[in-house]
PDB file of C-alpha atoms in Angstrom:
ATOM      1  CA  UNK A   2     -46.611  86.023   6.307  1.00 40.00           C
ATOM      2  CA  UNK A   3     -47.497  88.103   3.270  1.00 40.00           C
ATOM      3  CA  UNK A   4     -49.702  86.606   0.600  1.00 45.00           C
ATOM      4  CA  UNK A   5     -48.917  88.049  -2.803  1.00 49.00           C
ATOM      5  CA  UNK A   6     -51.927  88.987  -4.909  1.00 58.00           C
ATOM      6  CA  UNK A   7     -51.554  86.009  -7.224  1.00 83.00           C
ATOM      7  CA  UNK A   8     -53.806  83.314  -8.566  1.00 88.00           C
ATOM      8  CA  UNK A   9     -53.318  79.614  -8.023  1.00 91.00           C
ATOM      9  CA  UNK A  10     -55.247  76.443  -8.744  1.00 93.00           C
ATOM     10  CA  UNK A  11     -55.302  74.053  -5.799  1.00 94.00           C
ATOM     11  CA  UNK A  12     -57.185  70.746  -6.039  1.00 94.00           C
ATOM     12  CA  UNK A  13     -59.245  71.981  -8.992  1.00 94.00           C
ATOM     13  CA  UNK A  14     -60.321  75.274  -7.402  1.00 96.00           C
ATOM     14  CA  UNK A  15     -58.832  78.625  -8.408  1.00 95.00           C
ATOM     15  CA  UNK A  16     -57.931  81.106  -5.663  1.00 94.00           C
ATOM     16  CA  UNK A  17     -56.749  84.686  -5.533  1.00 92.00           C
ATOM     17  CA  UNK A  18     -54.727  85.988  -2.597  1.00 86.00           C
ATOM     18  CA  UNK A  19     -56.358  89.096  -1.180  1.00 73.00           C
ATOM     19  CA  UNK A  20     -52.884  90.502  -0.577  1.00 65.00           C
ATOM     20  CA  UNK A  21     -51.139  92.613   2.006  1.00 60.00           C
ATOM     21  CA  UNK A  22     -50.919  91.142   5.488  1.00 59.00           C
ATOM     22  CA  UNK A  23     -54.207  89.272   5.109  1.00 66.00           C
ATOM     23  CA  UNK A  24     -53.858  85.503   4.800  1.00 78.00           C
ATOM     24  CA  UNK A  25     -57.315  85.330   3.188  1.00 91.00           C
ATOM     25  CA  UNK A  26     -58.322  83.926  -0.192  1.00 93.00           C
ATOM     26  CA  UNK A  27     -61.132  84.433  -2.678  1.00 93.00           C
ATOM     27  CA  UNK A  28     -62.420  81.632  -4.927  1.00 95.00           C
ATOM     28  CA  UNK A  29     -62.277  82.873  -8.523  1.00 94.00           C
ATOM     29  CA  UNK A  30     -63.506  81.779 -11.940  1.00 94.00           C
ATOM     30  CA  UNK A  31     -61.590  78.979 -13.677  1.00 90.00           C
ATOM     31  CA  UNK A  32     -59.531  80.089 -16.640  1.00 85.00           C
ATOM     32  CA  UNK A  33     -60.612  78.512 -19.911  1.00 84.00           C
ATOM     33  CA  UNK A  34     -63.273  76.250 -18.401  1.00 87.00           C
ATOM     34  CA  UNK A  35     -66.066  76.185 -15.849  1.00 94.00           C
ATOM     35  CA  UNK A  36     -66.492  74.410 -12.548  1.00 96.00           C
ATOM     36  CA  UNK A  37     -68.567  71.256 -12.905  1.00 95.00           C
ATOM     37  CA  UNK A  38     -69.754  68.284 -10.893  1.00 96.00           C
ATOM     38  CA  UNK A  39     -69.603  68.290  -7.110  1.00 96.00           C
ATOM     39  CA  UNK A  40     -67.344  70.927  -5.529  1.00 96.00           C
ATOM     40  CA  UNK A  41     -66.244  71.110  -1.904  1.00 97.00           C
ATOM     41  CA  UNK A  42     -64.415  74.292  -0.969  1.00 97.00           C
ATOM     42  CA  UNK A  43     -62.172  73.825   2.072  1.00 97.00           C
ATOM     43  CA  UNK A  44     -61.965  76.290   4.968  1.00 96.00           C
ATOM     44  CA  UNK A  45     -58.203  76.620   4.531  1.00 95.00           C
ATOM     45  CA  UNK A  46     -55.633  75.818   1.857  1.00 94.00           C
ATOM     46  CA  UNK A  47     -51.863  76.008   1.673  1.00 92.00           C
ATOM     47  CA  UNK A  48     -51.229  78.983  -0.612  1.00 87.00           C
ATOM     48  CA  UNK A  49     -47.503  79.194  -1.272  1.00 81.00           C
ATOM     49  CA  UNK A  50     -45.898  78.857   2.140  1.00 84.00           C
ATOM     50  CA  UNK A  51     -48.940  80.074   4.117  1.00 85.00           C
ATOM     51  CA  UNK A  52     -52.057  78.342   5.400  1.00 90.00           C
ATOM     52  CA  UNK A  53     -54.854  80.695   4.319  1.00 92.00           C
ATOM     53  CA  UNK A  54     -58.577  81.029   5.084  1.00 93.00           C
ATOM     54  CA  UNK A  55     -61.027  80.883   2.188  1.00 95.00           C
ATOM     55  CA  UNK A  56     -63.352  83.820   2.954  1.00 95.00           C
ATOM     56  CA  UNK A  57     -65.032  84.951  -0.267  1.00 94.00           C
ATOM     57  CA  UNK A  58     -66.358  84.059  -3.690  1.00 95.00           C
ATOM     58  CA  UNK A  59     -65.543  86.423  -6.578  1.00 92.00           C
ATOM     59  CA  UNK A  60     -68.274  88.143  -8.599  1.00 87.00           C
ATOM     60  CA  UNK A  61     -68.331  85.620 -11.421  1.00 85.00           C
ATOM     61  CA  UNK A  62     -66.618  82.581  -9.884  1.00 94.00           C
ATOM     62  CA  UNK A  63     -69.495  80.181 -10.544  1.00 97.00           C
ATOM     63  CA  UNK A  64     -71.678  82.196 -12.935  1.00 95.00           C
ATOM     64  CA  UNK A  65     -72.837  80.097 -15.898  1.00 95.00           C
ATOM     65  CA  UNK A  66     -71.265  76.899 -14.568  1.00 96.00           C
ATOM     66  CA  UNK A  67     -74.087  74.941 -16.175  1.00 96.00           C
ATOM     67  CA  UNK A  68     -72.688  71.544 -15.124  1.00 97.00           C
ATOM     68  CA  UNK A  69     -72.109  72.415 -11.446  1.00 97.00           C
ATOM     69  CA  UNK A  70     -74.336  69.931  -9.590  1.00 95.00           C
ATOM     70  CA  UNK A  71     -73.470  70.659  -5.949  1.00 94.00           C
ATOM     71  CA  UNK A  72     -71.244  72.910  -3.903  1.00 96.00           C
ATOM     72  CA  UNK A  73     -70.316  72.851  -0.237  1.00 97.00           C
ATOM     73  CA  UNK A  74     -69.245  76.260   1.041  1.00 97.00           C
ATOM     74  CA  UNK A  75     -67.089  76.404   4.189  1.00 96.00           C
ATOM     75  CA  UNK A  76     -68.163  78.282   7.298  1.00 94.00           C
ATOM     76  CA  UNK A  77     -65.243  80.681   6.721  1.00 95.00           C
ATOM     77  CA  UNK A  78     -67.002  82.252   3.712  1.00 96.00           C
ATOM     78  CA  UNK A  79     -68.233  85.729   4.655  1.00 94.00           C
ATOM     79  CA  UNK A  80     -69.006  87.172   1.228  1.00 91.00           C
ATOM     80  CA  UNK A  81     -70.972  85.861  -1.732  1.00 92.00           C
ATOM     81  CA  UNK A  82     -71.402  88.700  -4.245  1.00 93.00           C
ATOM     82  CA  UNK A  83     -74.270  89.547  -6.553  1.00 92.00           C
ATOM     83  CA  UNK A  84     -74.704  87.012  -9.352  1.00 92.00           C
ATOM     84  CA  UNK A  85     -71.980  84.650  -8.076  1.00 95.00           C
ATOM     85  CA  UNK A  86     -74.009  81.526  -8.912  1.00 96.00           C
ATOM     86  CA  UNK A  87     -76.291  82.889 -11.639  1.00 96.00           C
ATOM     87  CA  UNK A  88     -76.952  80.494 -14.473  1.00 96.00           C
ATOM     88  CA  UNK A  89     -75.866  77.347 -12.621  1.00 96.00           C
ATOM     89  CA  UNK A  90     -78.630  75.353 -14.289  1.00 94.00           C
ATOM     90  CA  UNK A  91     -77.649  71.985 -12.728  1.00 97.00           C
ATOM     91  CA  UNK A  92     -77.163  73.161  -9.113  1.00 97.00           C
ATOM     92  CA  UNK A  93     -79.836  71.477  -6.991  1.00 96.00           C
ATOM     93  CA  UNK A  94     -79.127  72.636  -3.425  1.00 95.00           C
ATOM     94  CA  UNK A  95     -77.324  75.362  -1.524  1.00 96.00           C
ATOM     95  CA  UNK A  96     -76.544  75.930   2.155  1.00 96.00           C
ATOM     96  CA  UNK A  97     -75.597  79.502   3.004  1.00 96.00           C
ATOM     97  CA  UNK A  98     -72.711  79.376   5.534  1.00 96.00           C
ATOM     98  CA  UNK A  99     -72.911  80.990   8.973  1.00 95.00           C
ATOM     99  CA  UNK A 100     -70.388  83.699   8.076  1.00 95.00           C
ATOM    100  CA  UNK A 101     -72.575  85.113   5.281  1.00 96.00           C
ATOM    101  CA  UNK A 102     -74.792  88.002   6.381  1.00 96.00           C
ATOM    102  CA  UNK A 103     -76.365  88.893   3.010  1.00 95.00           C
ATOM    103  CA  UNK A 104     -77.671  87.042  -0.012  1.00 94.00           C
ATOM    104  CA  UNK A 105     -77.301  89.709  -2.675  1.00 93.00           C
ATOM    105  CA  UNK A 106     -79.338  90.595  -5.740  1.00 93.00           C
ATOM    106  CA  UNK A 107     -79.427  87.913  -8.420  1.00 94.00           C
ATOM    107  CA  UNK A 108     -76.978  85.658  -6.525  1.00 95.00           C
ATOM    108  CA  UNK A 109     -78.778  82.496  -7.684  1.00 96.00           C
ATOM    109  CA  UNK A 110     -80.625  83.950 -10.698  1.00 96.00           C
ATOM    110  CA  UNK A 111     -81.485  81.354 -13.369  1.00 97.00           C
ATOM    111  CA  UNK A 112     -80.521  78.323 -11.254  1.00 97.00           C
ATOM    112  CA  UNK A 113     -83.361  76.388 -12.847  1.00 96.00           C
ATOM    113  CA  UNK A 114     -82.662  73.071 -11.048  1.00 97.00           C
ATOM    114  CA  UNK A 115     -82.252  74.616  -7.577  1.00 96.00           C
ATOM    115  CA  UNK A 116     -84.622  72.703  -5.273  1.00 95.00           C
ATOM    116  CA  UNK A 117     -83.308  73.112  -1.726  1.00 94.00           C
ATOM    117  CA  UNK A 118     -82.128  76.269   0.054  1.00 94.00           C
ATOM    118  CA  UNK A 119     -80.864  76.411   3.635  1.00 94.00           C
ATOM    119  CA  UNK A 120     -80.343  79.935   4.973  1.00 94.00           C
ATOM    120  CA  UNK A 121     -78.121  80.313   8.023  1.00 94.00           C
ATOM    121  CA  UNK A 122     -79.224  81.967  11.214  1.00 94.00           C
ATOM    122  CA  UNK A 123     -76.883  84.916  10.548  1.00 95.00           C
ATOM    123  CA  UNK A 124     -78.406  86.140   7.255  1.00 95.00           C
ATOM    124  CA  UNK A 125     -80.066  89.526   7.851  1.00 94.00           C
ATOM    125  CA  UNK A 126     -80.648  90.649   4.258  1.00 93.00           C
ATOM    126  CA  UNK A 127     -81.858  88.919   1.102  1.00 93.00           C
ATOM    127  CA  UNK A 128     -81.554  91.125  -1.964  1.00 91.00           C
ATOM    128  CA  UNK A 129     -84.218  91.568  -4.612  1.00 87.00           C
ATOM    129  CA  UNK A 130     -84.414  88.702  -7.052  1.00 92.00           C
ATOM    130  CA  UNK A 131     -81.779  86.656  -5.168  1.00 94.00           C
ATOM    131  CA  UNK A 132     -83.562  83.515  -6.414  1.00 94.00           C
ATOM    132  CA  UNK A 133     -85.076  84.882  -9.662  1.00 95.00           C
ATOM    133  CA  UNK A 134     -86.081  82.200 -12.180  1.00 96.00           C
ATOM    134  CA  UNK A 135     -85.515  79.333  -9.750  1.00 95.00           C
ATOM    135  CA  UNK A 136     -88.751  77.542 -10.567  1.00 94.00           C
ATOM    136  CA  UNK A 137     -87.743  74.185  -9.074  1.00 95.00           C
ATOM    137  CA  UNK A 138     -87.461  75.345  -5.451  1.00 93.00           C
ATOM    138  CA  UNK A 139     -89.371  72.900  -3.277  1.00 91.00           C
ATOM    139  CA  UNK A 140     -87.723  73.413   0.121  1.00 90.00           C
ATOM    140  CA  UNK A 141     -86.634  76.591   1.890  1.00 89.00           C
ATOM    141  CA  UNK A 142     -85.291  76.288   5.410  1.00 90.00           C
ATOM    142  CA  UNK A 143     -84.214  79.220   7.550  1.00 91.00           C
ATOM    143  CA  UNK A 144     -82.103  77.930  10.424  1.00 91.00           C
ATOM    144  CA  UNK A 145     -83.505  78.330  13.916  1.00 88.00           C
ATOM    145  CA  UNK A 146     -82.207  81.458  15.606  1.00 90.00           C
ATOM    146  CA  UNK A 147     -82.484  83.759  12.594  1.00 90.00           C
ATOM    147  CA  UNK A 148     -84.136  86.935  13.892  1.00 88.00           C
ATOM    148  CA  UNK A 149     -84.866  88.425  10.458  1.00 90.00           C
ATOM    149  CA  UNK A 150     -86.391  85.576   8.446  1.00 87.00           C
ATOM    150  CA  UNK A 151     -88.142  82.273   8.900  1.00 83.00           C
ATOM    151  CA  UNK A 152     -89.727  79.547   6.806  1.00 80.00           C
ATOM    152  CA  UNK A 153     -92.332  78.197   9.204  1.00 74.00           C
ATOM    153  CA  UNK A 154     -94.741  75.366   8.607  1.00 72.00           C
ATOM    154  CA  UNK A 155     -93.148  74.202   5.338  1.00 65.00           C
ATOM    155  CA  UNK A 156     -94.611  77.220   3.571  1.00 68.00           C
ATOM    156  CA  UNK A 157     -91.911  77.174   0.841  1.00 67.00           C
ATOM    157  CA  UNK A 158     -91.338  80.889   1.296  1.00 71.00           C
ATOM    158  CA  UNK A 159     -89.008  83.202   3.138  1.00 77.00           C
ATOM    159  CA  UNK A 160     -90.919  85.280   5.658  1.00 79.00           C
ATOM    160  CA  UNK A 161     -89.394  88.558   6.829  1.00 80.00           C
ATOM    161  CA  UNK A 162     -89.961  88.801  10.579  1.00 79.00           C
ATOM    162  CA  UNK A 163     -87.789  91.771  11.548  1.00 67.00           C
ATOM    163  CA  UNK A 164     -86.248  94.814   9.941  1.00 59.00           C
ATOM    164  CA  UNK A 165     -82.670  95.705  10.770  1.00 56.00           C
ATOM    165  CA  UNK A 166     -82.597  98.068  13.726  1.00 53.00           C
ATOM    166  CA  UNK A 167     -86.238  97.566  14.701  1.00 47.00           C
ATOM    167  CA  UNK A 168     -88.386  95.265  16.760  1.00 46.00           C
ATOM    168  CA  UNK A 169     -90.421  92.443  15.255  1.00 42.00           C
ATOM    169  CA  UNK A 170     -92.952  93.482  12.628  1.00 36.00           C
TER     170      UNK A 170
END
């Protein structure tokens, strides 16, 4: 089934159909307002007459959503772009889903209330300043099985253990 490249709001979340033969959706910025409170993004939604996977977050979908307090991202998410959550000053925790391979530059910049970060075992790259100006961070956990990073002994830091394409360093 074809998904037309259109936008729709479903259960308070705005989506954009990626288009073509792909039944995949991107979460996009709300028109005229910002996301706030506690948000749970489902793995799939009925988009027109098709059941579609939610696979990405748009560049500015959650940027400057100052009243966003929590967000649950589904495991189907494979892309979170640069700056997607920048300026979410009330967001207190984030769990990076298994499908995400990179945390890009400035993704969580200026999330001043961000305290807890859980990085999935599949993340192989964390961009410069991904967590810039996140002074409240008190817990960083890298899931067991991540070959590139760890957060051992409650050190409240992300330790790079391997470079892509090399052995342990």
